[in-house]
XYZ file of C-alpha atoms in Angstrom:
577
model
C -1.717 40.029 5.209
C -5.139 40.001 3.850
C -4.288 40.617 0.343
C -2.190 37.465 0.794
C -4.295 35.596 2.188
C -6.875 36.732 -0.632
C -3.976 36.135 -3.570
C -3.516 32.319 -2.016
C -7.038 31.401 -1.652
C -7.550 32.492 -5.680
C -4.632 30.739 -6.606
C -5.158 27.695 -4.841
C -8.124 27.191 -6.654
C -6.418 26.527 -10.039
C -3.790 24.718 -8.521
C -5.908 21.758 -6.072
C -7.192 20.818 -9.549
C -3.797 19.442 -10.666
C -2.154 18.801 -7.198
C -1.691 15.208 -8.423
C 0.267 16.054 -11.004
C 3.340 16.176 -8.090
C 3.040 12.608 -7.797
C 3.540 11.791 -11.768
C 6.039 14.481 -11.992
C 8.672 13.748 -9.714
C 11.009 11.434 -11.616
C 11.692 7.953 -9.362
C 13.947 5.088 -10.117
C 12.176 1.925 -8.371
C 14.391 -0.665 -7.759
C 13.776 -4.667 -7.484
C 10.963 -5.465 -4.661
C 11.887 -6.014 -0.964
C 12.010 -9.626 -0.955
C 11.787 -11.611 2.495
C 15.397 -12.462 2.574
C 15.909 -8.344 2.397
C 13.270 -7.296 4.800
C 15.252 -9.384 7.363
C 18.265 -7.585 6.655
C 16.584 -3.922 6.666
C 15.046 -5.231 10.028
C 18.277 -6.200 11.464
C 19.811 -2.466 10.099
C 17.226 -0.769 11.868
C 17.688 -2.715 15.332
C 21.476 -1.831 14.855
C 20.049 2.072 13.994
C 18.004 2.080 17.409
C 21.293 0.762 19.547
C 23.620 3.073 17.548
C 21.681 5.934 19.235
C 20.605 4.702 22.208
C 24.340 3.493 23.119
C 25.271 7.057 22.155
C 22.497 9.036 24.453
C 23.558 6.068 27.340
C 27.167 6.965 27.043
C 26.938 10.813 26.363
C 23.650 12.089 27.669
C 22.404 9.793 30.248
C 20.616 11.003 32.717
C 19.693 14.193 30.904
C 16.987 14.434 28.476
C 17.882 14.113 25.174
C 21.095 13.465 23.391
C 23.367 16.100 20.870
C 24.548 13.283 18.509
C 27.355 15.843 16.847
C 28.955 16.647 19.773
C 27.952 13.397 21.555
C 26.684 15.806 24.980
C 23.484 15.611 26.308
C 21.469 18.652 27.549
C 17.910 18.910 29.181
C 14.897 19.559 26.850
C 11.581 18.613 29.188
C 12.225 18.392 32.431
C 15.870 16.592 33.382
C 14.494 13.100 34.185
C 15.674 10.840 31.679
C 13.405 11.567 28.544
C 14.915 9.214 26.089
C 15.576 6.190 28.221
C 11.627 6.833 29.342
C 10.214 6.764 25.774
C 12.369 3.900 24.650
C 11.343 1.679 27.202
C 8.796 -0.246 25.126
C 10.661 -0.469 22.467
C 13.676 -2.361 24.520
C 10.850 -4.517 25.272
C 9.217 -4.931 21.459
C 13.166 -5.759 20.470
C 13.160 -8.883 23.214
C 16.258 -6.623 25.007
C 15.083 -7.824 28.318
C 18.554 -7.338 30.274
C 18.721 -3.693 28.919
C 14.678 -3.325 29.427
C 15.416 -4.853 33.276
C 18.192 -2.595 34.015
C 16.403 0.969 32.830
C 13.198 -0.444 34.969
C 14.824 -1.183 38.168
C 16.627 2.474 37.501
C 13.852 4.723 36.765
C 11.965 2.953 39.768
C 14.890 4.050 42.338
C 16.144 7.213 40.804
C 13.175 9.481 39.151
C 11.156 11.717 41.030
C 8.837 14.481 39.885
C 8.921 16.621 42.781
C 10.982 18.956 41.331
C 10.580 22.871 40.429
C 10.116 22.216 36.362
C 7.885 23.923 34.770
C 6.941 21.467 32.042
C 4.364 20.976 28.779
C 1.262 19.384 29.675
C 1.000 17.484 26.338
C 4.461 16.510 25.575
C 4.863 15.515 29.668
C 1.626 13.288 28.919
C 2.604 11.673 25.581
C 6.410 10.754 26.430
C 7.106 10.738 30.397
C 3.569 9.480 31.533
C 2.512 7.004 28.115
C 6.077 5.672 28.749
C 6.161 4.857 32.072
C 2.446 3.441 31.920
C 3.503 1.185 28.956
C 6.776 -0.012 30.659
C 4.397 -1.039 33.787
C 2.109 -2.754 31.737
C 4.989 -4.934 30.170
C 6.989 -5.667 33.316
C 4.126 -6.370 35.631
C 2.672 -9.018 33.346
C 4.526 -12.363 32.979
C 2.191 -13.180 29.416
C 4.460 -10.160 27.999
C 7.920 -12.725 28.064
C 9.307 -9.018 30.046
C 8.332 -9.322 33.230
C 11.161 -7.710 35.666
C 11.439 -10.385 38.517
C 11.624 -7.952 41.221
C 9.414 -5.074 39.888
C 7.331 -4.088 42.076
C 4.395 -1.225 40.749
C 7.504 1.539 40.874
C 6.453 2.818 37.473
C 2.753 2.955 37.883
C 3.482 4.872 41.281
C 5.391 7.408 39.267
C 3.224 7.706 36.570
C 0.273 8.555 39.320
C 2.650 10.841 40.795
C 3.449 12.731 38.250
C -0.654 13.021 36.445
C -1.261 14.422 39.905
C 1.022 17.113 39.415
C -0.427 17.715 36.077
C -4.092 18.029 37.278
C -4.166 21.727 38.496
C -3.713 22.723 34.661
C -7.817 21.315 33.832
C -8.487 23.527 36.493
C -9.871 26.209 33.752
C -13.498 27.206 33.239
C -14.176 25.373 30.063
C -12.311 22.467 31.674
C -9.225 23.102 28.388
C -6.036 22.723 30.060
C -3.196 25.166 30.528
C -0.870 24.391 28.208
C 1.940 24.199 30.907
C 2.643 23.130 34.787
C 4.867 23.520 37.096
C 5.373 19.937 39.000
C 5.969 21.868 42.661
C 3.332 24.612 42.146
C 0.749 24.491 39.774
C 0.391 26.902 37.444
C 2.022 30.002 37.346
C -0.741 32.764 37.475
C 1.489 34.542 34.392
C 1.025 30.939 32.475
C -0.378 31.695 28.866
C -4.622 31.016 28.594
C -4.070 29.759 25.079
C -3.268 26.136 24.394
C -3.581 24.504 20.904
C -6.465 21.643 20.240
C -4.300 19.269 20.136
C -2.532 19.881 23.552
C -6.140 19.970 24.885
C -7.156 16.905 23.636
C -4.714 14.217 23.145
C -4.817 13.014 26.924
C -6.827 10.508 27.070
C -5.514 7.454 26.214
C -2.761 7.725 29.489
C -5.297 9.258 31.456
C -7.954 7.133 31.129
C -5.355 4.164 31.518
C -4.078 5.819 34.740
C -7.565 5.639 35.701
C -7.802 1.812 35.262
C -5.050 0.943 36.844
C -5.431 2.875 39.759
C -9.130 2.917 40.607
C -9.551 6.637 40.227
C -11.399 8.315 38.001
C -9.992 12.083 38.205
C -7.755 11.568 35.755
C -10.246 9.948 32.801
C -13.442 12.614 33.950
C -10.309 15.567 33.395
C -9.349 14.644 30.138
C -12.499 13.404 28.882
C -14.053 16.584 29.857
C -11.453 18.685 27.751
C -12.290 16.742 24.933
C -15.831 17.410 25.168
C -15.161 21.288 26.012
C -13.462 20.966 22.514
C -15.946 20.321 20.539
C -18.813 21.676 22.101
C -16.936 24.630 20.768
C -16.500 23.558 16.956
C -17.572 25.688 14.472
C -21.664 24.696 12.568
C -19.578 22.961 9.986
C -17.502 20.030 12.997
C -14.329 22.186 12.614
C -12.000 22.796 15.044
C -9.976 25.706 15.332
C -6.010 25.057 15.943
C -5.396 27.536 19.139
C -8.144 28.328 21.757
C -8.604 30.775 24.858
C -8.839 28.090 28.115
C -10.651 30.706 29.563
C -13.144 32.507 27.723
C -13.476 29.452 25.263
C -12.733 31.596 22.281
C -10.684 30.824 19.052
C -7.404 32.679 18.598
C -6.777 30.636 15.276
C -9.460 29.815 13.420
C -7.134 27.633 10.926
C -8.588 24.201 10.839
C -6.936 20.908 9.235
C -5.396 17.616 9.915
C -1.931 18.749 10.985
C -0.014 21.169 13.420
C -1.722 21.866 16.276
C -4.567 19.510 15.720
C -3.435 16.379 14.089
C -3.656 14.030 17.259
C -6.943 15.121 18.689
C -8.607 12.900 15.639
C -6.352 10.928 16.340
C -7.270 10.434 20.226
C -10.808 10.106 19.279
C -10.860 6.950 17.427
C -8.344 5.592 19.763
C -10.277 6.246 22.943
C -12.991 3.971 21.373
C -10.724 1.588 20.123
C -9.388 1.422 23.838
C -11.768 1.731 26.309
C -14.882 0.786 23.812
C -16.721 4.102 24.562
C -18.891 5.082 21.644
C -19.053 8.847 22.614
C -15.499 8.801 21.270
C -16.631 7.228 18.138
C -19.779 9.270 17.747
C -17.278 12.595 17.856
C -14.941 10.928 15.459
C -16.888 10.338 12.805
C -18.846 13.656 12.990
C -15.128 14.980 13.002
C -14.015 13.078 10.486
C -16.752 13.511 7.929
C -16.133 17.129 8.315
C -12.638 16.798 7.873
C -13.076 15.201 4.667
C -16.038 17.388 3.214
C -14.163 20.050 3.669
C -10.256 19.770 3.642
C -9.999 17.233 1.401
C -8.392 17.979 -1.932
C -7.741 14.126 -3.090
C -5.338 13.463 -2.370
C -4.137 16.275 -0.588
C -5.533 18.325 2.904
C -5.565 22.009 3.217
C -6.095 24.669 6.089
C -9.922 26.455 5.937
C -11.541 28.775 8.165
C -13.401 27.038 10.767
C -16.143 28.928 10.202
C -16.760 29.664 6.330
C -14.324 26.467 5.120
C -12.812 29.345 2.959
C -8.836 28.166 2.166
C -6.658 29.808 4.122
C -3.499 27.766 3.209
C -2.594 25.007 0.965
C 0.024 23.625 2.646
C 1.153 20.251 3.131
C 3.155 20.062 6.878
C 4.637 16.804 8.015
C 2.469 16.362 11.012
C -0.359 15.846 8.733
C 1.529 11.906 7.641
C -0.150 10.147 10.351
C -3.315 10.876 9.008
C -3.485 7.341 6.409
C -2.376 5.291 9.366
C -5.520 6.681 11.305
C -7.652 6.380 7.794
C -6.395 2.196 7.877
C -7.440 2.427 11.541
C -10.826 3.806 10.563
C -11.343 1.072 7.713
C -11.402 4.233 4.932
C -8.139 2.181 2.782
C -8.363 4.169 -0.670
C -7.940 7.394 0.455
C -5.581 6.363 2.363
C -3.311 4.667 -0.137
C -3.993 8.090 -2.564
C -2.880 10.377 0.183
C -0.147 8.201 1.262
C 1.581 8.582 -2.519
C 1.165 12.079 -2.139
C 2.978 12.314 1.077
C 5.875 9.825 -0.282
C 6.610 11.550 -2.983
C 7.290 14.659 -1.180
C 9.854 12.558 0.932
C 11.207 10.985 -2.378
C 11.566 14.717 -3.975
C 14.091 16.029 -1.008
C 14.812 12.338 0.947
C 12.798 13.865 3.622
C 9.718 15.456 4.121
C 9.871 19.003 5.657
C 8.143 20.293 7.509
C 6.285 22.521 5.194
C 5.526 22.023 1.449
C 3.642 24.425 -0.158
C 1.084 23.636 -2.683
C 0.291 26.408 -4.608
C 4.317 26.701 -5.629
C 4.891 23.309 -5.170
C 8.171 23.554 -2.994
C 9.782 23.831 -0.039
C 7.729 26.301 2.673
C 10.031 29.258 3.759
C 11.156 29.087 7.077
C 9.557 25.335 7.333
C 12.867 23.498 5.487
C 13.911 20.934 8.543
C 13.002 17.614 9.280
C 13.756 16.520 12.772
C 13.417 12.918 12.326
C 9.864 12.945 12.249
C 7.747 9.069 12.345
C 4.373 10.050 10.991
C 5.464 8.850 7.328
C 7.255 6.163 8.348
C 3.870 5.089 10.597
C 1.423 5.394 7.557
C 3.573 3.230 5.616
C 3.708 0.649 8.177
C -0.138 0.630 8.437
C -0.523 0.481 4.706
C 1.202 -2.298 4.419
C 0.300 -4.120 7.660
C -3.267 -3.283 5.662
C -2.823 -4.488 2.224
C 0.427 -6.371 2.168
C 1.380 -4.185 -1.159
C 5.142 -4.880 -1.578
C 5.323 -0.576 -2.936
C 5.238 0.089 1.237
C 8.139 -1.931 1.888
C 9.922 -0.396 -0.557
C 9.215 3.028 0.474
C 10.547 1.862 4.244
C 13.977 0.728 2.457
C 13.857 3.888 0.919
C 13.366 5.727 4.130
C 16.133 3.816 5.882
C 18.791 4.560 2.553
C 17.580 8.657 3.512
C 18.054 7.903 7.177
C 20.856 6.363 7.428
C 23.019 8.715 4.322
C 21.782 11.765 5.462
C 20.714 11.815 9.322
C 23.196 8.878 10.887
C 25.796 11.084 13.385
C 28.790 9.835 15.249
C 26.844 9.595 18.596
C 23.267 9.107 16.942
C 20.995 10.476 14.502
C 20.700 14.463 13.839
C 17.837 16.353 12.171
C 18.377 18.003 9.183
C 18.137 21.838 9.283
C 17.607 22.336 5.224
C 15.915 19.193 3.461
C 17.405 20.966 0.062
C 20.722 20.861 1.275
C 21.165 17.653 3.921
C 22.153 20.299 6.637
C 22.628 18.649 9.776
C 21.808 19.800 13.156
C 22.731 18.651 16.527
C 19.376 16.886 17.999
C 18.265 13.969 17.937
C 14.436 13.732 19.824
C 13.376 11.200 22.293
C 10.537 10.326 19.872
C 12.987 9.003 16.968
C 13.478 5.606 19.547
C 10.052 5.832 20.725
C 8.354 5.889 17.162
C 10.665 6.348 13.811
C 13.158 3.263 14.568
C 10.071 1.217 15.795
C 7.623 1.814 13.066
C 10.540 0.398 10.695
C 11.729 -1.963 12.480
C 8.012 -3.433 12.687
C 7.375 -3.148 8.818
C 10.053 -5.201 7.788
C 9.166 -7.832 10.717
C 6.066 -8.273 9.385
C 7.460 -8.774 6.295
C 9.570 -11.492 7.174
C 6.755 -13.316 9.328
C 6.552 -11.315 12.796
C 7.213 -12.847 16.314
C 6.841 -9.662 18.448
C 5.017 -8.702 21.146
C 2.402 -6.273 19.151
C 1.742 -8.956 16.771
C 2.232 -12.051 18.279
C 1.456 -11.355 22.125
C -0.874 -11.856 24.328
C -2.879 -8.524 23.580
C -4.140 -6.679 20.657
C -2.127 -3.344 21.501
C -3.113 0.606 20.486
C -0.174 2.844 19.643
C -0.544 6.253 21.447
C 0.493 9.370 19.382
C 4.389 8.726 20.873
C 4.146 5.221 20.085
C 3.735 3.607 22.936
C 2.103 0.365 23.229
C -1.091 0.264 25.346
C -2.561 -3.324 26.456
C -6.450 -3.549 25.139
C -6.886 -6.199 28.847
C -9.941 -6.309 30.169
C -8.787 -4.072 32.895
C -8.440 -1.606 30.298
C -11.322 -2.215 27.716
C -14.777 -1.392 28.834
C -16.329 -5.327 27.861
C -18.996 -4.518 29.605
C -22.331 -2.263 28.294
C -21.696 1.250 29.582
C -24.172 4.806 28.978
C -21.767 7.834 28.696
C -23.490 11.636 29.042
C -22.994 14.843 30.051
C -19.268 13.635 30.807
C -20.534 11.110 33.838
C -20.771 7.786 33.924
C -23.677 5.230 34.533
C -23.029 2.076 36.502
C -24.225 -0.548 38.770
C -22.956 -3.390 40.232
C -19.104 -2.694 39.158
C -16.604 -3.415 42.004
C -14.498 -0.986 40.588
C -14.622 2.698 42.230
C -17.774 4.359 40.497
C -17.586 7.799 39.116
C -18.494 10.549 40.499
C -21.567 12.640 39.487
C -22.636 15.575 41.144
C -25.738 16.626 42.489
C -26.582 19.585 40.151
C -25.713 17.026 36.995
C -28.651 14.252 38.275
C -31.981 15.789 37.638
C -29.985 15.388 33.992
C -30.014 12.246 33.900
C -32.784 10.092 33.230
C -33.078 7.369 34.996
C -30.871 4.001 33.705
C -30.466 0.764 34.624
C -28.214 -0.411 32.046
C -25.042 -1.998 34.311
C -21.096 -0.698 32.818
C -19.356 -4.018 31.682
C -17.497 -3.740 32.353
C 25.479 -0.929 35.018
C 25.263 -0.225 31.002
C 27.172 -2.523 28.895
C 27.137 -1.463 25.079
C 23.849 -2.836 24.011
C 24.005 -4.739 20.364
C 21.259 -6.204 17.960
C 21.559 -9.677 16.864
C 18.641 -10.725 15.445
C 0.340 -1.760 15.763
C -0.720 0.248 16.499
C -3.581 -2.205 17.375
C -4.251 -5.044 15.450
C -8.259 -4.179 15.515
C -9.664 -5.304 11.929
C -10.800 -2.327 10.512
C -14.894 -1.457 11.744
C -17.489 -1.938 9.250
C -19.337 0.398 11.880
C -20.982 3.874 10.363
C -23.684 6.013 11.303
C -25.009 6.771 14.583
C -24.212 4.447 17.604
C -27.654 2.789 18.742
C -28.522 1.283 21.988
C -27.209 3.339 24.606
C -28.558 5.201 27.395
C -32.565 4.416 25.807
C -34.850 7.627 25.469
C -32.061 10.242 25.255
C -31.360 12.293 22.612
C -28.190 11.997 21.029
C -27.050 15.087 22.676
C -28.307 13.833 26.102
C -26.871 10.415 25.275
C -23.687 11.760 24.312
C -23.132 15.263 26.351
C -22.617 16.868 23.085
C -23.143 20.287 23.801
C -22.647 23.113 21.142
C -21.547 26.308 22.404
C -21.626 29.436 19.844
C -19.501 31.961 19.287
C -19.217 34.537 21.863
C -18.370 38.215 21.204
C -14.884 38.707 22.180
C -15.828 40.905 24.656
C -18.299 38.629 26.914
C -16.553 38.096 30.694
C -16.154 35.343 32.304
C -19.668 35.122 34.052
C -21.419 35.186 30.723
C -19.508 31.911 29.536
C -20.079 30.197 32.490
C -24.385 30.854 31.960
C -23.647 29.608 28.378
């Protein structure tokens, strides 16, 4: 394995050199530009697209998780409550569907319970089930939406605390990393696995910290915030993450750091966390994050997989989870990478009609054992942000090339299938929850921007952040920190806030220097007739200023850097570290 490892890292020297070459070598016919009159009609396709599958999981799977779009059956994937009517919620509501939107409300609220003996993923629980419910509540209760459900009554928000309190006992680790898995009844099984991956560790805060708003309580923020921060006080000297870590001991079991699997949406969480809740600790870790992330697995236009620890390549491989990363880059206000990387990634998609979910780039084709793409949005998102960015006309062209792949080679009798072989247009019979939550919706919103939008994301009452599942979270001033807040050592400072104050414990105050800065704070066969946030992108950089005055930036920031511990330290000696 070492040899190979050896053989890859000499080749892929030669080969980053010329990795552009991909772009200029895969021969593509362009067509005429999307005009307006054509966006319209790709937006109305891909409303009909979204109610050709969610008819079929209605009719076929409903109330199990997910639908089989071949056999038009349904079968449970998460945890048997609904999955797919749960993440398409909001986008029942971006479509203006308000009957269908009403009617899946008013049934979640009287039918779903989470006191059940499931066993169930702490991150995909979070991102689909909990950021769907809390977006849903956040539409419904609020009359400035246009979707407010005249009898709703808090029924979602109830569930959604319900269920994060079931979740809790998994932060209950030493470094503060969650178990990657729960069960909702008992906690966690004492045979439950102590490694989790970075980004099921730390891509919980945006519905936590919501949760936390809404509800007055801050146990859910303090958990997940304090995961993040157990994180990266654990990066390597160079501000790389590892892709798997021990919850317990702390320790790296994959050194392997990059943009994509297994880490992808904790950069992700960190710029969105500030963008939320205006709390520059998240910022100050994102760009230390992301300036490593660039230095070192950056290949323009392409990102590879380095050892944490040396930034030796490990693997030149380009996976589909790392797409999302030029949406975040627009996000971030860095465009021209962005729009280099973003080629890169399309013409991968362009070579096959989809992107799987490996390409390697030291051979330049299709990863063994990596050949399926199961509907995946991240592509699909970039492009939308691109073009939401720059208005360039090549984006919408690349989303009526993506619905042309989509709707040749994925559409199924009851749905949309993933394709086992993206060499051969195998299909398979799946169809995930997060093609309604995300791929359909990040279309659908690219060509009605096009055509001049009147939606909710870009015409409400809101500027609205995206979490990782799509789901559209309300920057109200319930939600956004307006006021001046200090953030350290994972507590907060505040005075004179009639919200619940945070707790911080006696052995954290002597700490803490003194501050008196204050914390501003029936179905019927549905048919279609027909931003992330819209933040400008921050001319911000550096180091944040003017916060908590005379600390450090570690104090200011409760940055702490742990280092590597022999493998064979106990338990005692990490907790003295």
């Amino acid at each position: 394995m070492e040899g190979g490892r050896v053989w890859i890292q000499i080749r892929s020297v030669f080969v980053l050199a010329s990795l552009c070459s991909l772009i200029v070598t895969v021969t593509v016919t362009f067509a005429d530009s999307v005009t307006r009159e054509e966006a319209k009609q790709l937006r109305d396709e891909v409303g009909e697209m979204f109610y050709h599958a969610f008819n079929g999981y209605m009719e076929h799977a409903f109330p199990l998780d997910e639908l089989k779009p071949l056999s038009c059956t349904g079968h449970d994937t998460l945890g048997g409550y609904a999955l797919t009517l749960i993440d398409s919620l909001d986008t029942l509501a971006l479509l203006g569907d308000r009957e269908r939107f009403a009617a899946s409300v008013e049934w979640i609220g009287k039918n779903l319970r989470f006191d059940v003996n499931k066993t169930v993923s702490v991150f995909e629980t979070t991102i689909r089930i909990l950021g769907g419910l809390i977006s849903a509540h956040l539409i419904a209760s609020d009359y400035a939406t246009g979707m407010r459900v005249p009898l709703y009554d808090n029924q979602l928000l109830n569930l959604a605390e319900d269920l994060a309190r079931r979740l809790l006992p998994a932060f209950d680790t030493p470094t503060g990393i969650p178990f990657g898995s729960v069960n909702l009844l008992h906690g966690v099984d004492k045979h439950e696995s102590k490694i989790t991956s970075t980004a099921g560790g730390g891509t919980l805060t945006l519905e936590f910290g919501v949760l936390s708003r809404l509800t007055n309580d801050p146990i859910f923020e303090q958990v997940t915030k304090n995961a993040v921060l157990g994180l990266w006080a654990r990066r390597s000297k160079l501000n790389l993450v590892g892709a798997h870590i021990n919850v317990f001991t702390g320790e790296w079991t994959q050194k392997d750091a990059g943009i994509g699997t297994s880490i992808d949406s904790f950069y992700e969480y960190l710029l969105k966390a500030y963008l939320l809740f205006g709390d520059e600790e998240y910022l100050y870790i994102f760009q230390e994050a992301y300036a490593a992330a660039m230095h070192y697995l950056y290949h323009d236009p392409w990102y590879v997989e380095v050892n944490m620890d040396s930034a030796a390549i490990v693997w030149p491989l380009f996976n589909s989870l790392q797409a999302f990363w030029p949406g975040l880059q627009v996000l971030a206000g860095d465009i021209n990478p962005a729009i280099s990387t973003h080629a890169a990634f399309l013409s991968v998609w362009r070579r096959y009609g989809f992107t799987p979910e490996g390409f390697n780039l030291a051979t330049l084709s299709v990863q063994h054992g990596q050949k399926s793409y199961p509907l995946r949005p991240e592509l699909i998102e970039s492009t939308y942000w691109l073009y939401k960015a720059t208005r360039d006309p090549r984006y919408l062209d690349a989303g009526r090339d993506m619905v042309a792949s989509l709707q040749y080679g994925t559409r199924c009798p009851c749905g949309y299938c993933h394709i086992s072989d993206v060499e051969h247009h195998k299909q398979e019979d799946h169809m995930e929850s997060f093609f309604l939550a995300e791929t359909v919706k990040y279309l659908w919103l690219l060509f009605d921007l096009a055509v001049g939008p009147d939606n909710l994301v870009e015409n409400g009452p809101y500027k609205y952040i995206f979490s990782t599942e799509g789901h559209l979270l309300p920057t109200t001033p319930q939600i956004s920190l307006v006021r001046e807040h200090c953030l350290y050592l994972g507590a907060y400072c505040r005075s004179g806030d009639s919200r619940q104050t945070y707790f911080v414990s006696e052995a954290d105050k002597y700490k803490q220097e003194s501050n008196n800065s204050r914390f501003y704070g029936s179905w019927t066969k549905a048919t279609y007739t027909s931003d992330y946030s819209t933040f400008e992108p921050s001319a911000d950089s550096g180091l944040i200023k003017g916060f908590c005055p005379g600390l450090n930036h570690g104090q200011k920031f409760g940055i702490l850097y742990v280092h590597p511990t022999d493998e064979h330290h106990d338990y005692e000696t990490i907790q003295q570290k």
